[in-house]
PDB file of C-alpha atoms in Angstrom:
ATOM      1  CA  MET R   1      72.035  82.265  99.804  1.00 53.00           C
ATOM      2  CA  ASP R   2      73.028  81.749  96.199  1.00 73.00           C
ATOM      3  CA  ILE R   3      73.773  84.810  94.135  1.00 81.00           C
ATOM      4  CA  GLU R   4      73.003  84.392  90.478  1.00 84.00           C
ATOM      5  CA  ILE R   5      75.690  85.763  88.180  1.00 88.00           C
ATOM      6  CA  PRO R   6      74.357  86.688  84.721  1.00 88.00           C
ATOM      7  CA  ASP R   7      75.710  84.668  81.814  1.00 87.00           C
ATOM      8  CA  LYS R   8      78.032  87.305  80.319  1.00 89.00           C
ATOM      9  CA  LEU R   9      81.696  87.409  79.415  1.00 90.00           C
ATOM     10  CA  TYR R  10      82.549  90.781  80.998  1.00 92.00           C
ATOM     11  CA  PHE R  11      81.076  92.947  83.747  1.00 94.00           C
ATOM     12  CA  LYS R  12      81.762  96.617  84.537  1.00 94.00           C
ATOM     13  CA  ILE R  13      82.590  97.605  88.103  1.00 94.00           C
ATOM     14  CA  GLY R  14      79.070  98.958  88.743  1.00 94.00           C
ATOM     15  CA  GLU R  15      77.523  95.636  87.701  1.00 95.00           C
ATOM     16  CA  VAL R  16      79.962  93.720  89.905  1.00 94.00           C
ATOM     17  CA  SER R  17      79.110  96.037  92.791  1.00 95.00           C
ATOM     18  CA  ARG R  18      75.364  95.381  92.365  1.00 95.00           C
ATOM     19  CA  ILE R  19      75.843  91.608  92.013  1.00 94.00           C
ATOM     20  CA  THR R  20      78.175  91.219  94.994  1.00 94.00           C
ATOM     21  CA  GLY R  21      76.939  93.995  97.270  1.00 95.00           C
ATOM     22  CA  VAL R  22      80.499  95.350  97.542  1.00 95.00           C
ATOM     23  CA  LYS R  23      81.029  99.057  96.818  1.00 96.00           C
ATOM     24  CA  PRO R  24      83.270  99.964  93.843  1.00 95.00           C
ATOM     25  CA  HIS R  25      85.953 101.623  96.010  1.00 95.00           C
ATOM     26  CA  VAL R  26      86.166  98.435  98.088  1.00 94.00           C
ATOM     27  CA  LEU R  27      86.510  96.352  94.910  1.00 94.00           C
ATOM     28  CA  ARG R  28      89.398  98.558  93.760  1.00 92.00           C
ATOM     29  CA  TYR R  29      91.020  98.280  97.201  1.00 93.00           C
ATOM     30  CA  TRP R  30      90.681  94.480  97.237  1.00 92.00           C
ATOM     31  CA  GLU R  31      92.156  94.361  93.729  1.00 90.00           C
ATOM     32  CA  SER R  32      95.282  96.154  94.951  1.00 88.00           C
ATOM     33  CA  GLU R  33      95.412  94.406  98.328  1.00 87.00           C
ATOM     34  CA  PHE R  34      94.925  90.790  97.268  1.00 83.00           C
ATOM     35  CA  GLY R  35      96.281  90.691  93.715  1.00 78.00           C
ATOM     36  CA  ALA R  36      94.303  87.485  93.206  1.00 77.00           C
ATOM     37  CA  PHE R  37      92.140  89.158  90.607  1.00 81.00           C
ATOM     38  CA  SER R  38      93.124  91.768  88.114  1.00 82.00           C
ATOM     39  CA  PRO R  39      90.352  92.736  85.730  1.00 87.00           C
ATOM     40  CA  ASN R  40      91.174  93.598  82.164  1.00 87.00           C
ATOM     41  CA  LYS R  41      90.613  97.188  81.137  1.00 88.00           C
ATOM     42  CA  SER R  42      88.673  98.405  78.129  1.00 88.00           C
ATOM     43  CA  ARG R  43      89.984 101.012  75.718  1.00 90.00           C
ATOM     44  CA  SER R  44      88.182 103.595  77.849  1.00 91.00           C
ATOM     45  CA  ARG R  45      90.133 102.254  80.890  1.00 89.00           C
ATOM     46  CA  GLN R  46      87.045 100.743  82.550  1.00 90.00           C
ATOM     47  CA  ARG R  47      87.624  97.601  84.562  1.00 91.00           C
ATOM     48  CA  LEU R  48      86.174  94.507  82.911  1.00 92.00           C
ATOM     49  CA  TYR R  49      85.606  91.697  85.394  1.00 93.00           C
ATOM     50  CA  GLN R  50      84.937  88.095  84.444  1.00 92.00           C
ATOM     51  CA  ARG R  51      82.788  85.472  86.173  1.00 92.00           C
ATOM     52  CA  LYS R  52      85.822  84.013  87.970  1.00 91.00           C
ATOM     53  CA  ASP R  53      86.607  87.475  89.382  1.00 92.00           C
ATOM     54  CA  ILE R  54      83.057  87.805  90.716  1.00 92.00           C
ATOM     55  CA  GLU R  55      83.241  84.346  92.285  1.00 91.00           C
ATOM     56  CA  LEU R  56      86.513  85.297  93.980  1.00 90.00           C
ATOM     57  CA  ILE R  57      85.021  88.589  95.197  1.00 93.00           C
ATOM     58  CA  LEU R  58      82.087  86.683  96.698  1.00 93.00           C
ATOM     59  CA  CYS R  59      84.582  84.350  98.368  1.00 91.00           C
ATOM     60  CA  LEU R  60      86.555  87.293  99.792  1.00 92.00           C
ATOM     61  CA  LYS R  61      83.335  88.885 101.001  1.00 94.00           C
ATOM     62  CA  ARG R  62      82.405  85.649 102.795  1.00 93.00           C
ATOM     63  CA  LEU R  63      85.862  85.325 104.378  1.00 92.00           C
ATOM     64  CA  LEU R  64      85.982  88.946 105.535  1.00 93.00           C
ATOM     65  CA  TYR R  65      82.381  89.709 106.475  1.00 93.00           C
ATOM     66  CA  GLN R  66      80.856  86.358 107.450  1.00 93.00           C
ATOM     67  CA  GLU R  67      83.790  84.302 108.715  1.00 93.00           C
ATOM     68  CA  GLY R  68      85.544  87.249 110.357  1.00 92.00           C
ATOM     69  CA  TYR R  69      88.964  86.967 108.739  1.00 92.00           C
ATOM     70  CA  THR R  70      91.270  89.963 108.751  1.00 92.00           C
ATOM     71  CA  ILE R  71      92.721  91.180 105.448  1.00 90.00           C
ATOM     72  CA  SER R  72      95.988  89.364 106.152  1.00 89.00           C
ATOM     73  CA  GLY R  73      94.117  86.263 107.312  1.00 90.00           C
ATOM     74  CA  ALA R  74      92.038  86.201 104.139  1.00 89.00           C
ATOM     75  CA  ARG R  75      95.211  86.697 102.093  1.00 86.00           C
ATOM     76  CA  ARG R  76      96.792  83.705 103.839  1.00 86.00           C
ATOM     77  CA  LYS R  77      93.652  81.647 103.298  1.00 87.00           C
ATOM     78  CA  LEU R  78      93.801  82.405  99.583  1.00 81.00           C
ATOM     79  CA  ARG R  79      97.453  81.432  99.551  1.00 79.00           C
ATOM     80  CA  GLU R  80      96.827  78.200 101.464  1.00 80.00           C
ATOM     81  CA  LYS R  81      94.027  77.063  99.265  1.00 68.00           C
ATOM     82  CA  ASP R  82      93.901  77.444  95.581  1.00 56.00           C
ATOM     83  CA  ALA R  83      91.111  79.896  94.688  1.00 48.00           C
ATOM     84  CA  ALA R  84      89.322  77.179  92.758  1.00 48.00           C
ATOM     85  CA  ALA R  85      89.046  75.082  95.932  1.00 55.00           C
ATOM     86  CA  ILE R  86      87.611  77.965  97.960  1.00 49.00           C
ATOM     87  CA  VAL R  87      85.128  78.836  95.247  1.00 53.00           C
ATOM     88  CA  GLU R  88      82.791  75.930  94.566  1.00 49.00           C
ATOM     89  CA  PRO R  89      84.754  73.457  92.389  1.00 45.00           C
ATOM     90  CA  GLU R  90      81.880  72.839  89.961  1.00 47.00           C
ATOM     91  CA  SER R  91      81.989  76.517  88.955  1.00 48.00           C
ATOM     92  CA  VAL R  92      85.497  76.095  87.528  1.00 45.00           C
ATOM     93  CA  PRO R  93      85.472  74.581  84.032  1.00 48.00           C
ATOM     94  CA  GLY R  94      87.399  71.354  83.561  1.00 48.00           C
ATOM     95  CA  PRO R  95      89.162  70.405  80.322  1.00 49.00           C
ATOM     96  CA  GLU R  96      86.132  68.401  79.216  1.00 47.00           C
ATOM     97  CA  ASN R  97      84.013  71.587  79.261  1.00 49.00           C
ATOM     98  CA  VAL R  98      86.416  73.784  77.308  1.00 47.00           C
ATOM     99  CA  SER R  99      86.448  74.071  73.515  1.00 52.00           C
ATOM    100  CA  GLY R 100      89.727  74.316  71.566  1.00 54.00           C
ATOM    101  CA  ASN R 101      89.478  78.088  71.185  1.00 58.00           C
ATOM    102  CA  LYS R 102      88.695  78.530  74.855  1.00 63.00           C
ATOM    103  CA  THR R 103      91.675  76.396  75.905  1.00 68.00           C
ATOM    104  CA  HIS R 104      94.152  79.119  74.935  1.00 69.00           C
ATOM    105  CA  GLU R 105      92.054  81.738  76.746  1.00 73.00           C
ATOM    106  CA  LEU R 106      91.832  79.540  79.842  1.00 72.00           C
ATOM    107  CA  LEU R 107      95.587  78.899  79.832  1.00 76.00           C
ATOM    108  CA  SER R 108      96.226  82.630  79.492  1.00 76.00           C
ATOM    109  CA  GLU R 109      93.997  83.282  82.512  1.00 79.00           C
ATOM    110  CA  VAL R 110      95.788  80.605  84.522  1.00 80.00           C
ATOM    111  CA  HIS R 111      99.151  82.111  83.565  1.00 80.00           C
ATOM    112  CA  LYS R 112      97.979  85.589  84.598  1.00 82.00           C
ATOM    113  CA  ASP R 113      96.677  84.229  87.918  1.00 82.00           C
ATOM    114  CA  LEU R 114      99.956  82.425  88.605  1.00 81.00           C
ATOM    115  CA  MET R 115     101.957  85.564  87.858  1.00 80.00           C
ATOM    116  CA  ASN R 116      99.715  87.567  90.233  1.00 79.00           C
ATOM    117  CA  LEU R 117     100.183  84.914  92.919  1.00 77.00           C
ATOM    118  CA  ARG R 118     103.950  84.958  92.426  1.00 80.00           C
ATOM    119  CA  ASP R 119     104.004  88.741  92.783  1.00 78.00           C
ATOM    120  CA  LEU R 120     101.819  88.537  95.891  1.00 76.00           C
ATOM    121  CA  LEU R 121     104.129  85.979  97.480  1.00 79.00           C
ATOM    122  CA  ARG R 122     107.194  88.057  96.659  1.00 80.00           C
ATOM    123  CA  ARG R 123     105.649  91.081  98.374  1.00 78.00           C
ATOM    124  CA  GLU R 124     104.815  89.145 101.541  1.00 67.00           C
ATOM    125  CA  THR R 125     107.956  87.063 102.054  1.00 58.00           C
ATOM    126  CA  PRO R 126     111.078  89.001 103.046  1.00 59.00           C
ATOM    127  CA  ALA R 127     114.194  87.843 101.205  1.00 57.00           C
ATOM    128  CA  GLY R 128     115.846  84.884 102.906  1.00 56.00           C
ATOM    129  CA  ASP R 129     112.934  84.355 105.319  1.00 56.00           C
ATOM    130  CA  ASP R 130     111.682  80.804 104.847  1.00 56.00           C
ATOM    131  CA  SER R 131     110.158  80.459 108.307  1.00 53.00           C
ATOM    132  CA  PRO R 132     106.496  79.458 108.509  1.00 54.00           C
ATOM    133  CA  ARG R 133     104.022  82.219 109.215  1.00 54.00           C
ATOM    134  CA  PRO R 134     101.433  81.930 111.997  1.00 53.00           C
ATOM    135  CA  THR R 135      97.889  82.116 110.679  1.00 55.00           C
ATOM    136  CA  ASP R 136      95.240  84.306 112.160  1.00 52.00           C
ATOM    137  CA  HIS R 137      91.519  83.932 111.956  1.00 53.00           C
TER     138      HIS R 137
END
């Protein structure tokens, strides 16, 4: 079942909810719980999601609802695999598909995602604990 995402730059939370079938309060919870996506906010403080956020939400929905992962299991899965590998690779633009102006925007997004991942890892790993974590599914 392929879900068609409209060709737009930004989506409000209601649009994302309709596209993904995930209620807005769940989207806000996942945003705080996973940290893997952090939508920009408009001047009126509305969340503005991008296509990559919607793809990640659809991935989380699949992991949680179809594959039966727990929240912590889905979090580990996201940590194990780069989000671009979980989401279909052809949906992630490569350098050959990015114009010069878009390159800076893409690098900024990558930087933001890496910072979110770093913060997520810091929250989950107690200081001085380098032992491997068991995975659950």
